[in-house]
């Protein structure tokens, strides 16, 4: 029984619309004037076009979720199966179940929020037309990855996101953006080449690229040696995208250089494509090969958990010259380690935990990157030492709502009970305590203990970040004269008392007098700092609300994923 009875043909149309509409919107964005939208100038019109297209896709995804048969989440729904390349038996096969539906909705939501945020805060770079088109192509490729049910089509969708993300980093990023973009594209392309070989091996040996048929066969048509080779090849490509330690080194550079919305989409959406491939392809299609590599995958996962946490601790400590965006990027290595550990257990508990942690990470880390981008815009830097000490004042005192939301998101990231980050990690650890038959219990219980230690390290570095950024460090001078404050204002956050110069500073007519500032000479003072703006509140509130909802009511998500996971691990048999 569904919440709203929507016909199968309408569901098919909605899923096809969700996948194709962003691509058509990208083409329309490059036209001389986006159809049907007007603005004060062409740039505003094309940004409105991006918001409209992503908003329409989000509405369609929500209607899909409402019309989804929640009593049978293990059944593929809204399916379309059309022959595309008969010679290779490649089909345009689309469908969603309880595993892919949450990722589809998450992608549509985050892309819409990024488009809305960019309408008010467009990153500096070339033409807004190109920016909007790239974001829409990125959305189309990601949504297709979660919706297609043909291995070759999955590979094409998987690769489709690389070029737009490369240009978002290289043209709209900052710092060492060219080097970071090249590192991103080279790592992922090399991994993808190897992955393609594994996909072709499965298709040629089994006689089909249909993912549903292959999952139902559950590896019975593939020898163990073929499965091992396929897992090694496909797993390598998926591990780069996840990213798994030690194939993660492209991620911190990419996040540090990317614009805010690029970091949000990279962490909240693109990283999920790798772990989704493990669940959708390797677990059901090559179970014997996964069982062979599961202990090694779990070992790499827990090393990533501890390594990511230690890297964050190193960046968070006083005097480390740590960049806050880089710290959050390293935290993703640790969080995705929990996802990989859950997958490696090959149990319903562990895999459900991995899928829950995937969604939680998309919500929480997406919000974290939004917040860090806002902090960087206000201070002109994401350097932790500067944020904590040189400013001489904490977020709590200067922008209390922004500071409170940053603290909330940080404690959600460390896995506080009652918030979304808690359930994925706990289920993953429970799955490691009792792994699937044939896997070493002592080994996985050791991995569980190491993973649990990683949660303590996560709490440590997140609390340090909150203390330093939100509570601040004592400034060297608590009383500054107006003349002393002038250089700080020139390099500090945006002020309302002067226009912004081309170099990011703000013009003044000289040092501000005590009468002009309304303070006594020599009195303690801090520069003004804008708190959460209306457009920021509208953009961030859905992520914060869903973080609370998923934490307090995990059955909403687990009710979708658990039946689908049970059937997936059973080889497609109910």
Coordinates of C-alpha atoms in Angstrom, one line a residue:
X1 CA 0.0 0.0 0.0
X2 CA 1.4 3.4 -1.0
X3 CA 0.7 6.7 0.6
X4 CA -0.6 8.0 -2.7
X5 CA -1.7 5.6 -5.5
X6 CA 0.3 6.8 -8.5
X7 CA 0.1 4.7 -11.7
X8 CA 3.1 2.8 -12.9
X9 CA 3.3 4.8 -16.1
X10 CA 3.4 8.1 -14.1
X11 CA 6.2 6.6 -11.9
X12 CA 8.1 5.6 -15.0
X13 CA 7.8 9.1 -16.4
X14 CA 8.9 10.7 -13.1
X15 CA 12.0 8.6 -12.8
X16 CA 12.9 9.3 -16.5
X17 CA 12.3 13.0 -15.9
X18 CA 14.5 13.1 -12.8
X19 CA 17.4 11.6 -14.8
X20 CA 17.0 13.5 -18.1
X21 CA 15.6 16.9 -17.0
X22 CA 18.9 18.2 -15.6
X23 CA 20.7 17.3 -18.8
X24 CA 18.1 19.2 -20.9
X25 CA 18.3 22.0 -18.4
X26 CA 22.1 22.2 -18.9
X27 CA 21.6 22.6 -22.7
X28 CA 18.9 25.3 -22.1
X29 CA 21.3 27.1 -19.8
X30 CA 23.8 27.6 -22.6
X31 CA 21.2 29.2 -24.9
X32 CA 21.3 33.0 -25.4
X33 CA 18.5 33.4 -22.9
X34 CA 17.1 30.6 -20.7
X35 CA 13.5 30.1 -21.9
X36 CA 10.6 31.3 -19.7
X37 CA 12.8 33.2 -17.1
X38 CA 13.7 36.8 -16.8
X39 CA 16.0 38.7 -14.5
X40 CA 17.6 42.1 -14.1
X41 CA 20.4 40.8 -16.3
X42 CA 21.3 37.6 -18.2
X43 CA 23.4 36.2 -15.2
X44 CA 20.4 36.5 -12.9
X45 CA 18.2 34.8 -15.4
X46 CA 20.4 31.8 -15.9
X47 CA 20.8 31.4 -12.1
X48 CA 17.0 31.4 -11.8
X49 CA 17.0 28.8 -14.5
X50 CA 19.3 26.6 -12.4
X51 CA 17.1 27.0 -9.3
X52 CA 13.9 26.2 -11.4
X53 CA 15.3 23.1 -13.0
X54 CA 16.8 21.6 -9.8
X55 CA 13.6 22.5 -8.0
X56 CA 11.5 20.7 -10.5
X57 CA 13.7 17.6 -10.2
X58 CA 13.5 17.7 -6.4
X59 CA 9.6 17.9 -6.6
X60 CA 9.6 14.9 -9.0
X61 CA 11.9 13.0 -6.7
X62 CA 9.7 13.7 -3.7
X63 CA 6.6 12.6 -5.6
X64 CA 8.5 9.4 -6.5
X65 CA 9.2 8.8 -2.8
X66 CA 5.5 9.5 -1.9
X67 CA 4.3 7.1 -4.7
X68 CA 6.8 4.4 -3.9
X69 CA 5.3 1.2 -2.6
X70 CA 6.7 1.2 0.9
X71 CA 5.2 -2.2 1.6
X72 CA 7.5 -3.7 -1.0
X73 CA 10.8 -1.7 -0.9
X74 CA 12.8 -4.7 -2.2
X75 CA 10.9 -4.7 -5.5
X76 CA 12.3 -2.6 -8.3
X77 CA 9.7 0.1 -9.1
X78 CA 9.2 2.8 -11.7
X79 CA 11.1 0.6 -14.1
X80 CA 11.9 1.3 -17.8
X81 CA 13.6 -1.3 -19.9
X82 CA 14.3 -0.3 -23.5
X83 CA 16.9 -1.8 -25.9
X84 CA 19.7 0.6 -26.6
X85 CA 22.6 -1.3 -28.2
X86 CA 21.3 -4.7 -29.3
X87 CA 24.6 -6.0 -30.4
X88 CA 26.0 -5.7 -26.9
X89 CA 22.6 -6.3 -25.2
X90 CA 22.9 -2.9 -23.5
X91 CA 19.6 -1.6 -22.4
X92 CA 18.3 1.7 -21.0
X93 CA 17.1 0.0 -17.8
X94 CA 16.0 2.3 -15.0
X95 CA 14.4 1.5 -11.6
X96 CA 14.5 2.3 -7.9
X97 CA 14.2 0.3 -4.7
X98 CA 14.7 1.0 -1.0
X99 CA 18.4 1.2 -1.5
X100 CA 18.5 3.7 -4.4
X101 CA 15.5 5.9 -3.5
X102 CA 17.1 7.7 -0.5
X103 CA 20.2 8.5 -2.5
X104 CA 18.1 9.8 -5.3
X105 CA 16.2 12.1 -3.1
X106 CA 19.4 13.2 -1.3
X107 CA 21.0 14.1 -4.6
X108 CA 18.0 16.1 -5.8
X109 CA 17.8 17.9 -2.4
X110 CA 21.5 18.9 -2.2
X111 CA 21.7 20.0 -5.8
X112 CA 18.7 22.2 -5.4
X113 CA 20.1 23.7 -2.2
X114 CA 23.4 24.4 -4.0
X115 CA 21.6 26.1 -6.9
X116 CA 19.6 28.2 -4.5
X117 CA 22.7 29.1 -2.5
X118 CA 24.6 30.0 -5.7
X119 CA 21.8 32.3 -6.8
X120 CA 22.6 34.6 -3.8
X121 CA 26.3 33.7 -3.5
X122 CA 27.8 32.8 -6.8
X123 CA 31.5 31.8 -6.6
X124 CA 33.9 34.0 -8.5
X125 CA 34.7 32.5 -11.9
X126 CA 33.9 32.6 -15.6
X127 CA 30.4 32.7 -17.1
X128 CA 27.4 31.9 -14.8
X129 CA 25.9 30.0 -17.8
X130 CA 28.7 27.5 -17.7
X131 CA 28.5 27.2 -13.9
X132 CA 24.8 26.4 -14.0
X133 CA 25.2 24.0 -17.0
X134 CA 28.0 22.1 -15.2
X135 CA 26.0 21.7 -12.0
X136 CA 23.1 20.4 -14.0
X137 CA 25.2 17.9 -15.9
X138 CA 26.7 16.8 -12.6
X139 CA 23.2 16.2 -11.1
X140 CA 22.1 14.3 -14.1
X141 CA 25.1 11.9 -14.0
X142 CA 24.7 11.3 -10.3
X143 CA 21.0 10.7 -10.5
X144 CA 21.5 8.3 -13.4
X145 CA 24.1 6.4 -11.4
X146 CA 21.6 5.6 -8.7
X147 CA 18.8 4.8 -11.1
X148 CA 20.3 2.7 -13.9
X149 CA 20.2 -1.1 -13.8
X150 CA 22.6 -1.9 -16.6
X151 CA 26.3 -2.3 -15.9
X152 CA 27.6 -0.4 -18.9
X153 CA 25.1 2.4 -18.4
X154 CA 26.1 2.5 -14.8
X155 CA 29.7 3.0 -15.9
X156 CA 28.8 5.8 -18.3
X157 CA 26.8 7.6 -15.6
X158 CA 29.6 7.1 -13.2
X159 CA 32.1 8.7 -15.5
X160 CA 29.7 11.5 -16.6
X161 CA 30.3 13.5 -13.3
X162 CA 34.0 13.7 -13.7
X163 CA 34.3 16.5 -16.3
X164 CA 31.8 18.9 -14.6
X165 CA 33.4 18.5 -11.2
X166 CA 36.9 19.0 -12.8
X167 CA 35.8 22.3 -14.2
X168 CA 34.0 23.4 -11.1
X169 CA 37.2 23.0 -9.1
X170 CA 39.6 24.3 -11.8
X171 CA 37.6 27.4 -12.9
X172 CA 35.6 28.3 -9.8
X173 CA 37.9 27.1 -7.1
X174 CA 40.6 28.9 -5.2
X175 CA 44.2 28.3 -4.1
X176 CA 45.9 25.4 -5.9
X177 CA 42.8 24.7 -7.9
X178 CA 44.5 23.6 -11.1
X179 CA 46.7 21.0 -9.4
X180 CA 43.8 19.8 -7.2
X181 CA 41.5 19.4 -10.3
X182 CA 44.1 17.5 -12.2
X183 CA 44.8 15.2 -9.2
X184 CA 41.0 14.5 -8.9
X185 CA 40.6 13.7 -12.6
X186 CA 43.7 11.5 -12.9
X187 CA 42.9 9.4 -9.8
X188 CA 39.3 8.8 -10.8
X189 CA 40.0 8.2 -14.4
X190 CA 42.7 5.6 -13.7
X191 CA 40.4 3.9 -11.3
X192 CA 37.6 3.9 -13.8
X193 CA 39.7 2.3 -16.5
X194 CA 40.4 -0.7 -14.3
X195 CA 36.7 -0.8 -13.2
X196 CA 35.6 -1.0 -16.8
X197 CA 37.7 -4.1 -17.3
X198 CA 36.0 -5.7 -14.4
X199 CA 32.5 -4.8 -15.7
X200 CA 33.4 -6.2 -19.2
X201 CA 34.6 -9.4 -17.6
X202 CA 31.3 -9.9 -15.7
X203 CA 29.2 -9.1 -18.8
X204 CA 31.2 -11.4 -21.1
X205 CA 31.4 -14.3 -18.7
X206 CA 27.7 -14.1 -17.7
X207 CA 26.3 -13.1 -21.0
X208 CA 24.4 -10.1 -19.7
X209 CA 25.0 -6.6 -18.3
X210 CA 21.6 -6.5 -16.6
X211 CA 22.2 -5.8 -12.9
X212 CA 18.8 -7.3 -11.8
X213 CA 19.4 -10.5 -13.6
X214 CA 23.0 -10.7 -12.3
X215 CA 21.9 -10.0 -8.7
X216 CA 19.2 -12.7 -8.9
X217 CA 21.8 -15.2 -10.2
X218 CA 23.9 -14.3 -7.2
X219 CA 27.2 -15.2 -8.8
X220 CA 26.2 -18.8 -9.7
X221 CA 27.1 -18.1 -13.4
X222 CA 30.6 -16.9 -12.5
X223 CA 33.5 -19.0 -11.2
X224 CA 35.2 -18.0 -8.0
X225 CA 38.4 -16.9 -9.9
X226 CA 36.3 -14.6 -12.2
X227 CA 34.5 -13.1 -9.2
X228 CA 37.8 -12.4 -7.4
X229 CA 39.3 -10.7 -10.5
X230 CA 36.1 -8.7 -11.0
X231 CA 35.9 -7.6 -7.3
X232 CA 39.6 -6.5 -7.5
X233 CA 39.1 -4.5 -10.7
X234 CA 35.7 -2.9 -10.0
X235 CA 36.5 -2.5 -6.3
X236 CA 39.6 -0.5 -7.1
X237 CA 37.6 2.0 -9.2
X238 CA 34.9 2.3 -6.6
X239 CA 37.4 2.6 -3.8
X240 CA 39.0 5.6 -5.5
X241 CA 35.7 7.4 -5.7
X242 CA 34.7 6.5 -2.1
X243 CA 37.6 7.3 -1.3
X244 CA 39.2 4.5 0.7
X245 CA 42.6 4.8 2.3
X246 CA 45.3 4.9 0.8
X247 CA 43.6 6.1 -2.4
X248 CA 42.2 9.2 -0.7
X249 CA 44.9 11.7 -1.3
X250 CA 43.0 13.5 -4.0
X251 CA 40.1 14.4 -1.7
X252 CA 41.6 16.9 0.7
X253 CA 43.2 18.9 -2.1
X254 CA 39.9 18.8 -4.1
X255 CA 37.8 20.0 -1.1
X256 CA 40.3 22.7 -0.1
X257 CA 40.3 24.2 -3.7
X258 CA 36.7 23.7 -4.6
X259 CA 34.0 26.4 -4.2
X260 CA 31.5 25.9 -1.4
X261 CA 28.8 24.3 -3.6
X262 CA 31.5 22.1 -5.2
X263 CA 32.6 20.8 -1.8
X264 CA 28.9 20.2 -0.8
X265 CA 28.2 18.1 -3.9
X266 CA 31.5 16.3 -3.8
X267 CA 31.1 15.2 -0.2
X268 CA 27.3 14.8 -0.1
X269 CA 26.7 13.1 -3.5
X270 CA 29.8 12.0 -5.4
X271 CA 31.4 10.0 -2.6
X272 CA 28.2 8.0 -2.3
X273 CA 28.6 6.7 -5.9
X274 CA 31.5 4.5 -4.9
X275 CA 29.9 2.9 -1.8
X276 CA 26.6 2.5 -3.7
X277 CA 28.5 0.5 -6.4
X278 CA 29.9 -1.9 -3.7
X279 CA 26.3 -2.5 -2.5
X280 CA 24.5 -2.7 -5.8
X281 CA 27.1 -4.5 -7.9
X282 CA 29.8 -6.4 -5.9
X283 CA 27.7 -7.8 -2.9
X284 CA 25.0 -9.5 -5.0
X285 CA 26.8 -10.2 -8.2
X286 CA 30.2 -11.4 -6.9
X287 CA 29.5 -12.7 -3.4
X288 CA 32.3 -15.3 -3.4
X289 CA 34.8 -12.7 -4.5
X290 CA 33.6 -10.2 -1.9
X291 CA 33.9 -12.8 0.8
X292 CA 37.6 -13.3 -0.3
X293 CA 38.3 -9.6 -0.1
X294 CA 36.0 -8.6 2.8
X295 CA 38.7 -8.9 5.6
X296 CA 41.1 -6.7 3.5
X297 CA 38.4 -4.2 2.8
X298 CA 37.5 -4.0 6.5
X299 CA 41.2 -3.6 7.4
X300 CA 41.6 -0.7 5.0
X301 CA 38.4 0.8 6.2
X302 CA 39.5 0.9 9.9
X303 CA 42.9 2.2 9.0
X304 CA 41.1 5.0 7.1
X305 CA 38.9 5.7 10.2
X306 CA 41.9 6.1 12.5
X307 CA 44.1 7.8 9.9
X308 CA 41.4 10.4 9.0
X309 CA 40.7 11.1 12.7
X310 CA 44.5 11.5 13.5
X311 CA 44.9 13.8 10.5
X312 CA 42.0 15.9 11.7
X313 CA 43.5 16.1 15.2
X314 CA 46.8 17.2 13.7
X315 CA 45.0 20.0 11.8
X316 CA 42.9 21.0 14.7
X317 CA 45.7 21.5 17.3
X318 CA 46.9 25.0 18.1
X319 CA 49.7 26.2 15.8
X320 CA 49.1 23.5 13.2
X321 CA 48.1 26.0 10.4
X322 CA 45.2 23.8 9.6
X323 CA 42.6 24.7 7.0
X324 CA 39.1 24.0 8.2
X325 CA 37.9 22.8 4.8
X326 CA 40.8 20.4 4.7
X327 CA 40.0 19.1 8.2
X328 CA 36.4 18.4 7.1
X329 CA 37.7 16.6 4.0
X330 CA 39.9 14.3 6.1
X331 CA 36.9 13.7 8.4
X332 CA 35.1 12.3 5.3
X333 CA 37.8 9.7 4.9
X334 CA 37.1 8.5 8.4
X335 CA 33.3 8.6 8.0
X336 CA 33.4 6.7 4.7
X337 CA 35.6 4.2 6.4
X338 CA 32.6 3.2 8.6
X339 CA 30.5 2.8 5.4
X340 CA 33.1 0.4 4.0
X341 CA 33.4 -1.5 7.2
X342 CA 29.6 -2.1 7.2
X343 CA 29.7 -3.3 3.6
X344 CA 32.7 -5.6 4.4
X345 CA 30.7 -7.4 7.1
X346 CA 28.3 -8.7 4.4
X347 CA 25.5 -8.8 7.0
X348 CA 22.1 -7.1 6.8
X349 CA 23.0 -5.1 10.0
X350 CA 26.3 -3.9 8.7
X351 CA 25.0 -3.0 5.2
X352 CA 22.0 -1.2 6.6
X353 CA 24.4 0.7 8.8
X354 CA 26.6 1.6 5.8
X355 CA 23.6 2.9 3.8
X356 CA 22.3 4.9 6.8
X357 CA 25.8 6.3 7.4
X358 CA 25.9 7.3 3.7
X359 CA 22.8 9.4 4.0
X360 CA 23.8 10.8 7.3
X361 CA 27.2 11.8 6.0
X362 CA 25.6 13.5 3.0
X363 CA 23.3 15.6 5.2
X364 CA 25.8 16.5 7.9
X365 CA 29.0 17.0 5.9
X366 CA 27.1 18.8 3.2
X367 CA 25.9 21.2 5.9
X368 CA 29.4 21.5 7.4
X369 CA 30.8 22.6 4.1
X370 CA 28.1 25.2 3.7
X371 CA 28.9 26.5 7.1
X372 CA 32.7 26.5 6.6
X373 CA 32.2 28.3 3.3
X374 CA 30.1 30.9 5.2
X375 CA 32.8 31.3 7.8
X376 CA 35.5 31.7 5.1
X377 CA 33.4 34.3 3.3
X378 CA 33.1 36.3 6.6
X379 CA 36.7 36.1 7.8
X380 CA 38.4 35.8 4.4
X381 CA 40.2 32.7 5.5
X382 CA 39.5 29.1 6.7
X383 CA 42.8 28.9 8.6
X384 CA 42.1 27.6 12.1
X385 CA 44.7 29.7 13.9
X386 CA 43.4 32.8 12.3
X387 CA 39.8 31.9 13.1
X388 CA 40.6 31.0 16.7
X389 CA 43.2 33.6 17.7
X390 CA 43.9 36.4 15.3
X391 CA 40.3 37.6 15.2
X392 CA 40.2 38.0 18.9
X393 CA 36.6 36.9 19.2
X394 CA 34.6 33.7 18.9
X395 CA 31.6 33.0 16.7
X396 CA 29.4 32.6 19.7
X397 CA 30.0 36.3 20.6
X398 CA 30.0 37.7 17.0
X399 CA 27.5 35.5 15.1
X400 CA 25.7 33.4 17.7
X401 CA 23.3 31.7 15.4
X402 CA 26.1 30.7 13.0
X403 CA 28.2 29.5 15.9
X404 CA 25.4 27.5 17.3
X405 CA 24.6 25.8 14.0
X406 CA 28.3 25.0 13.5
X407 CA 28.5 23.4 16.9
X408 CA 25.3 21.5 16.3
X409 CA 26.6 20.1 13.0
X410 CA 29.9 19.2 14.6
X411 CA 28.3 17.2 17.4
X412 CA 26.1 15.5 14.8
X413 CA 29.2 14.6 12.8
X414 CA 30.8 13.0 15.9
X415 CA 27.8 10.7 16.3
X416 CA 25.9 12.2 19.2
X417 CA 22.9 9.9 20.0
X418 CA 19.6 11.4 18.8
X419 CA 21.2 12.7 15.6
X420 CA 21.7 11.1 12.2
X421 CA 25.4 10.4 12.6
X422 CA 24.8 8.0 15.5
X423 CA 22.9 5.1 13.9
X424 CA 25.1 4.4 10.9
X425 CA 28.2 4.0 13.0
X426 CA 26.5 1.9 15.7
X427 CA 24.9 -0.5 13.2
X428 CA 28.2 -0.8 11.4
X429 CA 30.0 -1.7 14.6
X430 CA 27.2 -4.2 15.5
X431 CA 27.6 -5.8 12.1
X432 CA 31.4 -6.2 12.6
X433 CA 30.7 -7.9 15.9
X434 CA 29.0 -10.7 14.1
X435 CA 30.1 -10.8 10.4
X436 CA 28.7 -13.1 7.7
X437 CA 29.3 -16.8 7.8
X438 CA 32.8 -17.6 6.5
X439 CA 34.4 -14.4 7.8
X440 CA 36.7 -14.4 10.8
X441 CA 34.9 -13.3 13.9
X442 CA 38.1 -12.5 15.8
X443 CA 39.4 -10.4 13.0
X444 CA 36.2 -8.4 12.6
X445 CA 35.8 -7.9 16.3
X446 CA 39.3 -6.4 16.3
X447 CA 38.2 -4.2 13.4
X448 CA 35.1 -3.2 15.5
X449 CA 37.3 -2.3 18.5
X450 CA 39.5 -0.1 16.2
X451 CA 36.5 1.5 14.7
X452 CA 35.0 2.2 18.1
X453 CA 38.3 3.9 19.1
X454 CA 38.0 6.0 15.9
X455 CA 34.6 7.4 17.2
X456 CA 36.5 8.7 20.3
X457 CA 39.1 10.4 18.0
X458 CA 36.3 11.9 16.0
X459 CA 34.7 13.3 19.1
X460 CA 38.1 14.7 20.2
X461 CA 38.9 16.7 17.0
X462 CA 35.3 17.9 16.5
X463 CA 35.1 19.3 20.1
X464 CA 38.5 21.0 19.6
X465 CA 37.2 22.7 16.4
X466 CA 34.1 23.8 18.3
X467 CA 36.2 25.2 21.2
X468 CA 38.6 27.0 18.9
X469 CA 36.2 28.4 16.3
X470 CA 33.0 28.9 18.3
X471 CA 34.5 29.7 21.7
X472 CA 37.7 31.2 20.4
X473 CA 41.2 31.6 21.9
X474 CA 42.2 34.5 24.1
X475 CA 43.5 37.3 21.9
X476 CA 47.0 38.6 22.4
X477 CA 45.7 42.1 23.1
X478 CA 42.3 42.5 24.7
X479 CA 42.3 46.3 24.3
X480 CA 42.9 47.8 20.9
X481 CA 43.1 51.4 20.0
X482 CA 41.3 52.5 16.8
X483 CA 44.6 52.8 15.0
X484 CA 45.4 49.2 16.0
X485 CA 42.1 48.0 14.7
X486 CA 42.4 49.5 11.2
X487 CA 44.7 46.9 9.7
X488 CA 42.5 44.1 11.1
X489 CA 39.5 45.6 9.5
X490 CA 41.3 45.7 6.2
X491 CA 41.7 42.0 6.2
X492 CA 38.7 41.0 8.2
X493 CA 35.1 40.1 7.3
X494 CA 32.8 42.2 5.2
X495 CA 31.8 45.4 6.9
X496 CA 28.7 47.5 6.3
X497 CA 30.7 50.8 6.5
X498 CA 32.7 50.6 3.3
X499 CA 32.6 49.2 -0.2
X500 CA 34.6 46.1 -1.0
X501 CA 37.7 46.7 -3.1
X502 CA 38.9 44.4 -5.9
X503 CA 41.4 42.7 -3.7
X504 CA 38.8 41.7 -1.1
X505 CA 39.6 44.5 1.3
X506 CA 37.2 47.3 2.3
X507 CA 38.0 50.9 1.5
X508 CA 38.0 53.3 4.4
X509 CA 38.8 57.0 4.8
X510 CA 41.4 56.2 7.4
X511 CA 41.3 54.9 11.0
X512 CA 37.8 54.9 12.5
X513 CA 37.5 57.3 15.4
X514 CA 36.0 56.3 18.7
X515 CA 33.1 58.6 18.0
X516 CA 32.4 56.9 14.7
X517 CA 32.6 53.4 16.1
X518 CA 30.6 54.3 19.2
X519 CA 33.3 53.0 21.6
X520 CA 35.5 54.6 24.2
X521 CA 39.2 55.1 23.3
X522 CA 41.1 52.0 24.3
X523 CA 38.0 49.9 25.0
X524 CA 37.8 46.2 24.0
X525 CA 36.0 45.8 20.7
X526 CA 35.5 43.3 17.9
X527 CA 34.8 43.9 14.2
X528 CA 31.2 43.4 13.1
X529 CA 30.3 40.0 11.7
X530 CA 27.1 39.1 9.8
X531 CA 25.1 36.4 11.4
X532 CA 23.1 33.8 9.4
X533 CA 21.4 35.6 6.4
X534 CA 17.8 34.7 5.2
X535 CA 19.0 32.8 2.1
X536 CA 21.5 30.9 4.2
X537 CA 18.8 29.9 6.7
X538 CA 16.5 28.7 3.9
X539 CA 19.4 26.7 2.4
X540 CA 20.6 25.1 5.6
X541 CA 17.4 24.5 7.5
X542 CA 16.3 21.4 5.5
X543 CA 19.7 19.7 6.2
X544 CA 19.6 20.4 9.9
X545 CA 16.0 19.3 10.2
X546 CA 16.6 16.0 8.4
X547 CA 19.7 15.4 10.6
X548 CA 17.4 15.5 13.6
X549 CA 14.6 13.6 12.0
X550 CA 16.9 10.7 10.9
X551 CA 18.4 10.6 14.4
X552 CA 15.1 10.5 16.2
X553 CA 13.2 8.3 13.7
X554 CA 15.7 6.0 12.0
X555 CA 12.9 3.6 11.0
X556 CA 12.0 6.0 8.2
X557 CA 15.2 5.1 6.4
X558 CA 15.8 1.6 7.7
X559 CA 12.3 0.6 6.8
X560 CA 13.2 1.3 3.2
X561 CA 16.7 -0.2 3.1
X562 CA 16.4 -3.3 5.3
X563 CA 14.0 -5.4 3.1
X564 CA 16.0 -4.5 0.0
X565 CA 19.3 -5.4 1.7
X566 CA 17.9 -8.7 2.9
X567 CA 16.8 -9.6 -0.6
X568 CA 20.1 -8.4 -2.1
X569 CA 22.2 -10.5 0.2
X570 CA 19.9 -13.5 -0.5
X571 CA 20.5 -13.3 -4.2
X572 CA 17.3 -11.5 -5.2
X573 CA 15.1 -14.3 -3.7
X574 CA 12.3 -13.1 -1.4

